[in-house]
mmCIF file of C-alpha atoms in Angstrom:
data_model
loop_
_atom_site.group_PDB
_atom_site.id
_atom_site.type_symbol
_atom_site.label_atom_id
_atom_site.label_comp_id
_atom_site.label_asym_id
_atom_site.label_seq_id
_atom_site.Cartn_x
_atom_site.Cartn_y
_atom_site.Cartn_z
ATOM 1 C CA MET A 1 11.613 8.980 -18.685
ATOM 2 C CA PHE A 2 10.567 6.326 -21.556
ATOM 3 C CA THR A 3 9.897 3.533 -19.603
ATOM 4 C CA SER A 4 7.630 4.687 -17.069
ATOM 5 C CA THR A 5 5.283 6.147 -19.583
ATOM 6 C CA LEU A 6 5.539 2.739 -21.454
ATOM 7 C CA ALA A 7 4.646 1.364 -17.929
ATOM 8 C CA PHE A 8 1.782 3.504 -17.479
ATOM 9 C CA LEU A 9 0.113 3.064 -20.525
ATOM 10 C CA ILE A 10 0.813 -0.637 -20.893
ATOM 11 C CA THR A 11 -0.223 -1.403 -17.490
ATOM 12 C CA ALA A 12 -3.181 0.661 -17.765
ATOM 13 C CA CYS A 13 -4.238 -1.489 -21.675
ATOM 14 C CA TYR A 14 -3.639 -4.176 -19.123
ATOM 15 C CA ILE A 15 -6.366 -3.411 -16.456
ATOM 16 C CA TYR A 16 -8.415 -2.336 -19.345
ATOM 17 C CA LEU A 17 -8.819 -5.826 -20.793
ATOM 18 C CA ILE A 18 -8.972 -7.233 -17.341
ATOM 19 C CA ILE A 19 -12.399 -4.671 -16.677
ATOM 20 C CA THR A 20 -13.332 -4.880 -20.297
ATOM 21 C CA PHE A 21 -13.173 -9.290 -20.792
ATOM 22 C CA GLU A 22 -14.910 -9.811 -17.235
ATOM 23 C CA LYS A 23 -17.468 -11.979 -18.165
ATOM 24 C CA PHE A 24 -15.192 -14.677 -19.619
ATOM 25 C CA HIS A 25 -12.465 -14.751 -16.324
ATOM 26 C CA HIS A 26 -15.503 -13.993 -13.569
ATOM 27 C CA ILE A 27 -15.860 -17.303 -11.928
ATOM 28 C CA ILE A 28 -12.119 -16.468 -10.751
ATOM 29 C CA SER A 29 -11.266 -13.485 -10.686
ATOM 30 C CA ASP A 30 -14.444 -11.337 -8.811
ATOM 31 C CA SER A 31 -14.292 -10.262 -5.609
ATOM 32 C CA LEU A 32 -16.554 -12.170 -3.509
ATOM 33 C CA LEU A 33 -19.640 -10.261 -2.138
ATOM 34 C CA HIS A 34 -19.857 -10.256 2.027
ATOM 35 C CA THR A 35 -17.479 -13.345 2.729
ATOM 36 C CA ARG A 36 -15.465 -11.521 4.429
ATOM 37 C CA PRO A 37 -15.638 -8.543 7.550
ATOM 38 C CA GLN A 38 -13.162 -5.814 6.503
ATOM 39 C CA LYS A 39 -14.455 -5.856 2.420
ATOM 40 C CA ASN A 40 -16.713 -2.492 1.679
ATOM 41 C CA HIS A 41 -17.608 -2.789 -2.142
ATOM 42 C CA ILE A 42 -20.921 -3.437 -3.833
ATOM 43 C CA SER A 43 -21.107 -5.291 -6.646
ATOM 44 C CA LEU A 44 -18.704 -7.976 -8.303
ATOM 45 C CA THR A 45 -15.614 -6.614 -9.166
ATOM 46 C CA PRO A 46 -12.154 -8.306 -10.520
ATOM 47 C CA ARG A 47 -9.865 -7.991 -7.546
ATOM 48 C CA ILE A 48 -6.273 -9.157 -9.728
ATOM 49 C CA GLY A 49 -5.202 -5.066 -10.728
ATOM 50 C CA GLY A 50 -1.629 -6.225 -8.808
ATOM 51 C CA ALA A 51 -1.507 -8.823 -11.606
ATOM 52 C CA GLY A 52 -1.845 -5.731 -14.738
ATOM 53 C CA ILE A 53 0.584 -3.913 -12.539
ATOM 54 C CA PHE A 54 3.173 -6.596 -12.054
ATOM 55 C CA PHE A 55 3.106 -8.050 -15.789
ATOM 56 C CA GLY A 56 2.203 -3.609 -17.413
ATOM 57 C CA ILE A 57 5.929 -3.159 -15.822
ATOM 58 C CA LEU A 58 7.232 -6.780 -17.628
ATOM 59 C CA THR A 59 6.115 -5.723 -20.840
ATOM 60 C CA SER A 60 8.057 -2.251 -20.267
ATOM 61 C CA ILE A 61 11.000 -3.477 -19.441
ATOM 62 C CA PHE A 62 11.397 -6.801 -22.598
ATOM 63 C CA ILE A 63 10.065 -3.557 -24.780
ATOM 64 C CA CYS A 64 13.054 -1.167 -23.382
ATOM 65 C CA HIS A 65 15.676 -4.112 -23.478
ATOM 66 C CA LYS A 66 14.442 -5.049 -26.892
ATOM 67 C CA LEU A 67 14.556 -1.101 -27.731
ATOM 68 C CA ASN A 68 18.283 -1.354 -25.992
ATOM 69 C CA TYR A 69 16.786 1.715 -23.617
ATOM 70 C CA PRO A 70 18.980 1.499 -20.774
ATOM 71 C CA PHE A 71 17.204 1.012 -16.939
ATOM 72 C CA PRO A 72 19.228 -0.230 -13.979
ATOM 73 C CA ASP A 73 19.442 -4.037 -13.398
ATOM 74 C CA LEU A 74 19.009 -3.589 -9.743
ATOM 75 C CA VAL A 75 14.723 -3.118 -11.427
ATOM 76 C CA ILE A 76 14.736 -7.098 -12.856
ATOM 77 C CA LYS A 77 16.137 -8.116 -9.616
ATOM 78 C CA MET A 78 13.306 -6.748 -7.233
ATOM 79 C CA ILE A 79 10.878 -8.197 -9.390
ATOM 80 C CA ILE A 80 12.703 -11.686 -9.668
ATOM 81 C CA CYS A 81 13.153 -11.310 -5.647
ATOM 82 C CA SER A 82 8.982 -10.197 -5.869
ATOM 83 C CA ILE A 83 7.718 -13.210 -8.006
ATOM 84 C CA PRO A 84 6.821 -15.688 -4.651
ATOM 85 C CA ILE A 85 4.974 -13.477 -3.263
ATOM 86 C CA PHE A 86 3.489 -11.891 -6.021
ATOM 87 C CA PHE A 87 1.825 -14.883 -7.127
ATOM 88 C CA ALA A 88 1.042 -16.138 -3.702
ATOM 89 C CA GLY A 89 -0.661 -13.133 -3.050
ATOM 90 C CA LEU A 90 -2.942 -13.791 -6.961
ATOM 91 C CA ALA A 91 -3.518 -17.661 -5.307
ATOM 92 C CA GLU A 92 -5.358 -16.302 -3.114
ATOM 93 C CA ASP A 93 -7.322 -13.627 -5.362
ATOM 94 C CA ILE A 94 -8.070 -16.487 -7.858
ATOM 95 C CA THR A 95 -8.700 -19.344 -4.988
ATOM 96 C CA GLY A 96 -9.393 -17.341 -1.776
ATOM 97 C CA GLU A 97 -8.153 -19.981 0.297
ATOM 98 C CA ILE A 98 -4.330 -18.920 0.963
ATOM 99 C CA SER A 99 -4.213 -18.484 4.338
ATOM 100 C CA ALA A 100 -2.456 -15.225 5.538
ATOM 101 C CA THR A 101 -0.093 -17.848 7.701
ATOM 102 C CA ILE A 102 1.277 -19.487 4.144
ATOM 103 C CA ARG A 103 1.183 -16.006 2.124
ATOM 104 C CA LEU A 104 2.849 -14.597 4.580
ATOM 105 C CA ALA A 105 5.234 -17.450 4.136
ATOM 106 C CA PHE A 106 6.076 -16.410 0.842
ATOM 107 C CA ALA A 107 6.794 -12.661 1.770
ATOM 108 C CA ALA A 108 8.977 -13.953 4.155
ATOM 109 C CA PHE A 109 10.585 -15.563 1.679
ATOM 110 C CA SER A 110 10.375 -13.071 -0.989
ATOM 111 C CA ALA A 111 12.399 -10.761 1.906
ATOM 112 C CA PHE A 112 15.253 -13.430 2.891
ATOM 113 C CA LEU A 113 16.097 -12.848 -1.709
ATOM 114 C CA ILE A 114 15.936 -8.792 -1.591
ATOM 115 C CA ASN A 115 17.830 -9.667 1.939
ATOM 116 C CA LYS A 116 21.287 -12.058 0.739
ATOM 117 C CA PHE A 117 20.778 -11.155 -3.090
ATOM 118 C CA LEU A 118 20.703 -7.483 -3.196
ATOM 119 C CA ASN A 119 22.140 -7.131 0.516
ATOM 120 C CA VAL A 120 19.202 -4.987 1.638
ATOM 121 C CA ASN A 121 19.231 -4.734 5.394
ATOM 122 C CA ILE A 122 18.909 -2.515 8.200
ATOM 123 C CA GLY A 123 21.746 -1.844 9.965
ATOM 124 C CA TYR A 124 20.250 0.800 12.741
ATOM 125 C CA ILE A 125 17.791 2.694 13.738
ATOM 126 C CA ASP A 126 19.111 5.255 16.077
ATOM 127 C CA PHE A 127 19.067 3.512 19.819
ATOM 128 C CA TYR A 128 22.321 2.352 21.188
ATOM 129 C CA TRP A 129 21.620 -1.059 22.432
ATOM 130 C CA VAL A 130 19.399 -2.018 19.559
ATOM 131 C CA ASP A 131 22.125 -0.659 17.320
ATOM 132 C CA VAL A 132 24.381 -3.377 19.167
ATOM 133 C CA LEU A 133 22.468 -6.441 18.122
ATOM 134 C CA LEU A 134 21.286 -5.190 14.549
ATOM 135 C CA SER A 135 25.775 -4.933 13.790
ATOM 136 C CA ILE A 136 25.175 -8.972 14.480
ATOM 137 C CA LYS A 137 25.129 -9.625 10.639
ATOM 138 C CA VAL A 138 21.909 -12.363 10.974
ATOM 139 C CA LEU A 139 19.920 -10.719 13.680
ATOM 140 C CA ALA A 140 19.848 -7.600 11.501
ATOM 141 C CA SER A 141 19.145 -9.924 8.718
ATOM 142 C CA ILE A 142 16.205 -11.330 10.373
ATOM 143 C CA PHE A 143 14.828 -7.635 11.536
ATOM 144 C CA THR A 144 15.145 -6.697 7.682
ATOM 145 C CA ILE A 145 12.637 -9.705 7.013
ATOM 146 C CA PHE A 146 10.454 -9.259 9.540
ATOM 147 C CA CYS A 147 10.301 -5.568 8.913
ATOM 148 C CA ILE A 148 9.968 -5.812 5.578
ATOM 149 C CA VAL A 149 6.905 -8.627 5.896
ATOM 150 C CA GLY A 150 5.504 -5.978 8.264
ATOM 151 C CA LEU A 151 4.407 -3.453 5.647
ATOM 152 C CA VAL A 152 2.837 -5.791 3.011
ATOM 153 C CA ASN A 153 0.960 -6.553 5.525
ATOM 154 C CA ALA A 154 0.878 -3.571 6.145
ATOM 155 C CA TYR A 155 -0.414 -2.205 2.402
ATOM 156 C CA ASN A 156 -3.130 -5.638 2.258
ATOM 157 C CA ILE A 157 -4.654 -4.271 5.557
ATOM 158 C CA ILE A 158 -5.328 -0.429 4.133
ATOM 159 C CA ASP A 159 -6.472 -2.084 1.244
ATOM 160 C CA GLY A 160 -11.090 -1.796 1.256
ATOM 161 C CA PHE A 161 -11.186 1.291 -0.165
ATOM 162 C CA ASN A 162 -11.356 2.463 -4.029
ATOM 163 C CA GLY A 163 -7.792 3.399 -3.907
ATOM 164 C CA LEU A 164 -6.728 3.713 -0.404
ATOM 165 C CA SER A 165 -3.619 1.560 -1.104
ATOM 166 C CA SER A 166 -2.662 2.452 -4.348
ATOM 167 C CA LEU A 167 -3.365 6.386 -3.369
ATOM 168 C CA HIS A 168 -0.897 5.893 -0.970
ATOM 169 C CA GLY A 169 1.618 3.848 -1.920
ATOM 170 C CA ILE A 170 2.104 6.304 -5.395
ATOM 171 C CA PHE A 171 2.652 8.964 -2.814
ATOM 172 C CA SER A 172 5.044 6.887 -0.771
ATOM 173 C CA LEU A 173 6.998 5.951 -4.079
ATOM 174 C CA LEU A 174 7.237 10.279 -4.918
ATOM 175 C CA LEU A 175 8.708 10.604 -2.122
ATOM 176 C CA ILE A 176 11.376 8.128 -2.510
ATOM 177 C CA THR A 177 11.923 9.603 -6.331
ATOM 178 C CA TYR A 178 12.107 13.046 -4.937
ATOM 179 C CA LEU A 179 14.868 11.842 -2.044
ATOM 180 C CA SER A 180 16.648 9.784 -4.120
ATOM 181 C CA LEU A 181 17.245 12.810 -6.640
ATOM 182 C CA ILE A 182 17.900 14.801 -3.974
ATOM 183 C CA PHE A 183 21.163 12.522 -2.464
ATOM 184 C CA GLY A 184 21.870 11.488 -5.967
ATOM 185 C CA GLU A 185 20.703 8.247 -6.066
ATOM 186 C CA LEU A 186 20.025 7.514 -9.699
ATOM 187 C CA ASP A 187 18.807 4.193 -10.440
ATOM 188 C CA LEU A 188 16.512 4.381 -7.212
ATOM 189 C CA PHE A 189 14.779 7.216 -8.969
ATOM 190 C CA TYR A 190 13.771 5.415 -11.708
ATOM 191 C CA ILE A 191 12.623 2.744 -10.445
ATOM 192 C CA SER A 192 10.630 4.175 -7.959
ATOM 193 C CA VAL A 193 9.538 6.328 -10.656
ATOM 194 C CA LEU A 194 9.073 3.518 -12.714
ATOM 195 C CA PHE A 195 6.530 1.691 -9.678
ATOM 196 C CA ALA A 196 5.099 4.846 -9.181
ATOM 197 C CA SER A 197 3.696 5.279 -13.097
ATOM 198 C CA GLY A 198 3.472 1.708 -13.068
ATOM 199 C CA THR A 199 0.090 1.180 -10.241
ATOM 200 C CA LEU A 200 -1.085 4.957 -11.594
ATOM 201 C CA GLY A 201 -2.246 3.216 -14.836
ATOM 202 C CA PHE A 202 -4.008 0.633 -12.120
ATOM 203 C CA LEU A 203 -5.462 3.618 -9.936
ATOM 204 C CA ILE A 204 -7.399 5.866 -13.124
ATOM 205 C CA TRP A 205 -9.311 2.630 -13.886
ATOM 206 C CA ASN A 206 -9.540 1.800 -9.641
ATOM 207 C CA TYR A 207 -10.998 5.236 -8.045
ATOM 208 C CA PRO A 208 -12.602 6.698 -7.473
ATOM 209 C CA SER A 209 -14.713 4.032 -9.805
ATOM 210 C CA GLY A 210 -14.537 0.906 -8.688
ATOM 211 C CA LYS A 211 -14.038 -1.372 -12.030
ATOM 212 C CA ILE A 212 -11.299 -2.795 -10.476
ATOM 213 C CA PHE A 213 -9.282 -3.780 -7.409
ATOM 214 C CA LEU A 214 -5.190 -4.607 -6.221
ATOM 215 C CA GLY A 215 -6.405 -7.606 -4.346
ATOM 216 C CA ASP A 216 -3.718 -9.534 -2.276
ATOM 217 C CA CYS A 217 -1.330 -10.032 -5.672
ATOM 218 C CA GLY A 218 -1.204 -5.756 -5.563
ATOM 219 C CA SER A 219 -1.017 -5.066 -2.515
ATOM 220 C CA TYR A 220 1.686 -7.194 -1.281
ATOM 221 C CA LEU A 221 3.662 -6.002 -4.406
ATOM 222 C CA LEU A 222 3.043 -1.834 -3.811
ATOM 223 C CA GLY A 223 4.553 -3.335 -0.064
ATOM 224 C CA PHE A 224 7.087 -5.560 -0.957
ATOM 225 C CA TRP A 225 8.996 -2.300 -3.698
ATOM 226 C CA ILE A 226 8.050 0.215 -0.914
ATOM 227 C CA ALA A 227 9.714 -1.888 1.551
ATOM 228 C CA THR A 228 12.438 -2.995 -0.757
ATOM 229 C CA LEU A 229 13.125 0.839 -2.140
ATOM 230 C CA THR A 230 13.462 2.978 1.201
ATOM 231 C CA ILE A 231 15.515 0.134 2.884
ATOM 232 C CA LEU A 232 18.193 0.743 0.391
ATOM 233 C CA LEU A 233 18.162 4.460 0.231
ATOM 234 C CA ILE A 234 18.233 4.505 3.798
ATOM 235 C CA SER A 235 21.367 1.596 3.928
ATOM 236 C CA ARG A 236 23.467 3.599 1.324
ATOM 237 C CA HIS A 237 23.447 7.031 3.237
ATOM 238 C CA PRO A 238 23.804 6.506 6.556
ATOM 239 C CA THR A 239 23.100 10.006 7.576
ATOM 240 C CA ILE A 240 18.618 9.522 6.624
ATOM 241 C CA SER A 241 17.746 8.200 9.908
ATOM 242 C CA PRO A 242 15.754 4.598 9.746
ATOM 243 C CA TRP A 243 12.779 6.675 11.130
ATOM 244 C CA LEU A 244 12.292 7.797 7.806
ATOM 245 C CA ALA A 245 10.746 4.087 6.904
ATOM 246 C CA ILE A 246 8.078 4.462 8.769
ATOM 247 C CA THR A 247 7.468 8.209 8.343
ATOM 248 C CA LEU A 248 7.206 7.653 4.662
ATOM 249 C CA ASN A 249 4.403 4.251 5.000
ATOM 250 C CA ILE A 250 3.152 6.217 8.178
ATOM 251 C CA TYR A 251 -0.288 5.181 7.895
ATOM 252 C CA PRO A 252 -0.333 1.704 6.858
ATOM 253 C CA VAL A 253 2.080 1.052 10.059
ATOM 254 C CA VAL A 254 0.141 2.941 12.784
ATOM 255 C CA GLU A 255 -2.908 1.329 11.495
ATOM 256 C CA THR A 256 -1.252 -1.954 11.571
ATOM 257 C CA LEU A 257 -0.078 -1.703 14.898
ATOM 258 C CA PHE A 258 -3.262 -0.771 16.265
ATOM 259 C CA THR A 259 -4.920 -3.631 14.400
ATOM 260 C CA ILE A 260 -2.093 -5.964 16.153
ATOM 261 C CA TYR A 261 -3.287 -4.501 19.865
ATOM 262 C CA ARG A 262 -6.767 -4.376 19.373
ATOM 263 C CA ARG A 263 -6.986 -7.941 18.634
ATOM 264 C CA VAL A 264 -4.164 -8.950 19.844
ATOM 265 C CA LEU A 265 -4.977 -7.650 23.379
ATOM 266 C CA LEU A 266 -8.740 -6.146 23.386
ATOM 267 C CA SER A 267 -9.671 -8.284 21.570
ATOM 268 C CA ASN A 268 -7.929 -11.577 22.474
ATOM 269 C CA LYS A 269 -8.018 -12.857 18.867
ATOM 270 C CA SER A 270 -5.708 -13.924 16.194
ATOM 271 C CA PRO A 271 -4.055 -11.083 15.090
ATOM 272 C CA LEU A 272 -4.278 -12.401 11.999
ATOM 273 C CA LYS A 273 -7.610 -12.563 11.429
ATOM 274 C CA PRO A 274 -9.970 -10.291 9.541
ATOM 275 C CA ASP A 275 -12.359 -7.898 10.619
ATOM 276 C CA GLY A 276 -14.140 -4.931 9.578
ATOM 277 C CA MET A 277 -12.738 -2.393 12.448
ATOM 278 C CA HIS A 278 -10.169 -0.123 10.476
ATOM 279 C CA PHE A 279 -10.489 3.358 10.466
ATOM 280 C CA HIS A 280 -11.265 3.489 7.075
ATOM 281 C CA SER A 281 -13.846 0.713 8.011
ATOM 282 C CA ILE A 282 -15.258 2.976 10.688
ATOM 283 C CA LEU A 283 -15.288 6.318 9.068
ATOM 284 C CA TYR A 284 -16.924 4.838 6.123
ATOM 285 C CA ARG A 285 -19.892 2.953 8.929
ATOM 286 C CA ARG A 286 -20.100 5.894 10.508
ATOM 287 C CA ILE A 287 -19.645 9.063 9.288
ATOM 288 C CA LEU A 288 -20.226 8.445 5.424
ATOM 289 C CA LYS A 289 -21.994 5.468 4.592
ATOM 290 C CA LEU A 290 -25.283 6.074 2.862
ATOM 291 C CA ASN A 291 -28.111 4.200 2.656
ATOM 292 C CA THR A 292 -28.155 4.882 -0.896
ATOM 293 C CA TYR A 293 -25.977 4.189 -3.957
ATOM 294 C CA HIS A 294 -25.867 4.999 -7.765
ATOM 295 C CA ILE A 295 -26.211 2.383 -10.668
ATOM 296 C CA THR A 296 -24.759 2.955 -13.510
ATOM 297 C CA LYS A 297 -26.159 1.648 -16.864
ATOM 298 C CA ASN A 298 -24.258 -1.989 -17.244
ATOM 299 C CA ASN A 299 -25.460 -2.444 -13.915
ATOM 300 C CA PHE A 300 -22.503 -1.254 -11.959
ATOM 301 C CA VAL A 301 -23.293 -0.211 -8.149
ATOM 302 C CA TYR A 302 -21.657 2.570 -7.515
ATOM 303 C CA ASP A 303 -21.001 4.110 -3.851
ATOM 304 C CA PRO A 304 -20.366 7.555 -4.347
ATOM 305 C CA GLN A 305 -18.612 7.659 -0.494
ATOM 306 C CA ASN A 306 -16.602 4.330 -0.634
ATOM 307 C CA PRO A 307 -13.689 6.835 -3.149
ATOM 308 C CA THR A 308 -14.063 10.135 -0.374
ATOM 309 C CA THR A 309 -13.309 7.686 1.949
ATOM 310 C CA SER A 310 -9.895 6.633 0.727
ATOM 311 C CA PHE A 311 -9.709 11.034 0.212
ATOM 312 C CA LEU A 312 -9.911 11.997 3.518
ATOM 313 C CA ILE A 313 -8.011 9.305 5.355
ATOM 314 C CA PHE A 314 -5.928 9.896 2.481
ATOM 315 C CA ILE A 315 -5.461 14.214 3.165
ATOM 316 C CA LEU A 316 -4.786 13.275 6.829
ATOM 317 C CA SER A 317 -1.700 10.554 6.344
ATOM 318 C CA MET A 318 -0.053 13.190 3.832
ATOM 319 C CA LEU A 319 -0.070 15.493 6.798
ATOM 320 C CA GLY A 320 1.921 12.300 8.733
ATOM 321 C CA MET A 321 4.173 11.759 5.189
ATOM 322 C CA ILE A 322 5.406 15.008 4.474
ATOM 323 C CA PRO A 323 7.873 15.486 7.565
ATOM 324 C CA GLY A 324 10.097 12.847 5.755
ATOM 325 C CA ILE A 325 11.281 15.149 3.321
ATOM 326 C CA ILE A 326 11.650 18.084 5.410
ATOM 327 C CA TRP A 327 13.680 16.048 8.302
ATOM 328 C CA PRO A 328 14.490 13.420 6.204
ATOM 329 C CA GLU A 329 18.211 13.435 8.519
ATOM 330 C CA SER A 330 16.187 14.075 11.942
ATOM 331 C CA THR A 331 15.383 11.172 14.093
ATOM 332 C CA PRO A 332 14.216 12.841 17.186
ATOM 333 C CA MET A 333 11.450 15.163 14.363
ATOM 334 C CA LEU A 334 10.488 12.130 12.986
ATOM 335 C CA ILE A 335 9.656 10.374 16.197
ATOM 336 C CA ILE A 336 7.800 14.052 17.543
ATOM 337 C CA CYS A 337 5.789 13.599 13.167
ATOM 338 C CA LEU A 338 4.963 10.112 13.555
ATOM 339 C CA LEU A 339 3.902 9.991 18.095
ATOM 340 C CA ALA A 340 2.219 13.308 17.440
ATOM 341 C CA TYR A 341 0.492 11.054 14.328
ATOM 342 C CA THR A 342 -0.334 8.563 16.568
ATOM 343 C CA ALA A 343 -1.718 10.512 18.816
ATOM 344 C CA ILE A 344 -4.612 12.245 16.255
ATOM 345 C CA PHE A 345 -5.000 8.635 15.054
ATOM 346 C CA LEU A 346 -6.188 7.618 18.554
ATOM 347 C CA PHE A 347 -7.803 10.115 19.234
ATOM 348 C CA LEU A 348 -10.426 10.319 16.268
ATOM 349 C CA TYR A 349 -10.837 6.416 16.297
ATOM 350 C CA MET A 350 -12.040 6.272 19.853
ATOM 351 C CA LYS A 351 -14.171 9.234 18.956
ATOM 352 C CA ILE A 352 -15.746 7.968 15.826
ATOM 353 C CA ILE A 353 -16.312 4.139 17.275
ATOM 354 C CA ARG A 354 -19.049 6.187 20.268
ATOM 355 C CA PHE A 355 -20.472 8.269 17.653
ATOM 356 C CA ASN A 356 -18.587 10.744 19.440
ATOM 357 C CA SER A 357 -17.154 12.416 16.387
ATOM 358 C CA PRO A 358 -15.579 15.839 15.999
ATOM 359 C CA LEU A 359 -18.219 18.768 14.916
ATOM 360 C CA TRP A 360 -14.381 19.233 12.425
ATOM 361 C CA LEU A 361 -14.321 15.940 10.893
ATOM 362 C CA LEU A 362 -18.538 16.053 10.439
ATOM 363 C CA TYR A 363 -18.074 19.388 8.149
ATOM 364 C CA LEU A 364 -14.792 18.294 6.528
ATOM 365 C CA SER A 365 -16.298 14.424 5.605
ATOM 366 C CA GLN A 366 -19.474 17.089 4.287
ATOM 367 C CA LYS A 367 -17.024 18.835 2.392
ATOM 368 C CA THR A 368 -15.129 16.300 1.130
ATOM 369 C CA LYS A 369 -18.132 13.752 -1.188
ATOM 370 C CA LEU A 370 -16.665 14.483 -4.110
ATOM 371 C CA PHE A 371 -18.084 11.402 -6.716
ATOM 372 C CA LYS A 372 -21.854 11.950 -6.815
#
């Protein structure tokens, strides 16, 4: 597809320019060292990779428009609706002073625009009494906005290591691409390939080397676009289980729900207060982290276990995501798979945090140190 190829190439070029001319914008674009508990990187690095994705995709669409190359109008509407949350995230990436509450408010506004102008709605979840409530349009709209904001925040939460959020985002988009083709939704097929291609243009600079990060603007975009496409696919085909939305994003969703439980019920803290106790963080610190790092000729400090962490979690997450394309119409099977994945997640988390990691995980960790 011409537009998707163009999006990949242009995004990759934009990201290259951001990295190359970092010395001119590093004061506002570089992530600060040791200022946030969830940060796990070593060197000062640009954190505005999401801007490269957003403007790369936008530029590719503009070129196709000038060349009279056809593309669905839906993609323009989705991009317009994502503007509020994108710029809220970008403002946080640049200033570091936009509170989580304000950013989530902008995410809710973008979700409201999607709900109102594209009729993106969750009308059922396959539980009778809840479905009765969701038959009331206002309640369905509120629930839809809540779910979109939740996934936006989920992708931001897992954006802690090289490629972690973008790998999951691309794979989720590819699964949506496959399902869109199976169910004959060619516009959703086109858009999911386009967004995946643009994100891939970022990923080649982010993984494994970590020369640039998604930032809040990038992780918010991924979560917003994936949530919108998934809900559109499910709403157009009532035979598809609404639990597919969770299955396709199983690691971000489970991590977010566990984070809320851990912060609110166990620690009596705000669910929006960041910490360094996510699954990917403890896996890195207690199993993979080394005391030595690689320093390149450009004085860039490279930690080879950072991308290894992302790779390990991605492989484990794939096992939970694949059932979505095997049983997209079976709510019982998807719920069983979700419960099984959650049980494995909690088991591994408790083992690792108690310094009692399973031997097979330690062995796998050693065998997957690919980026030395």
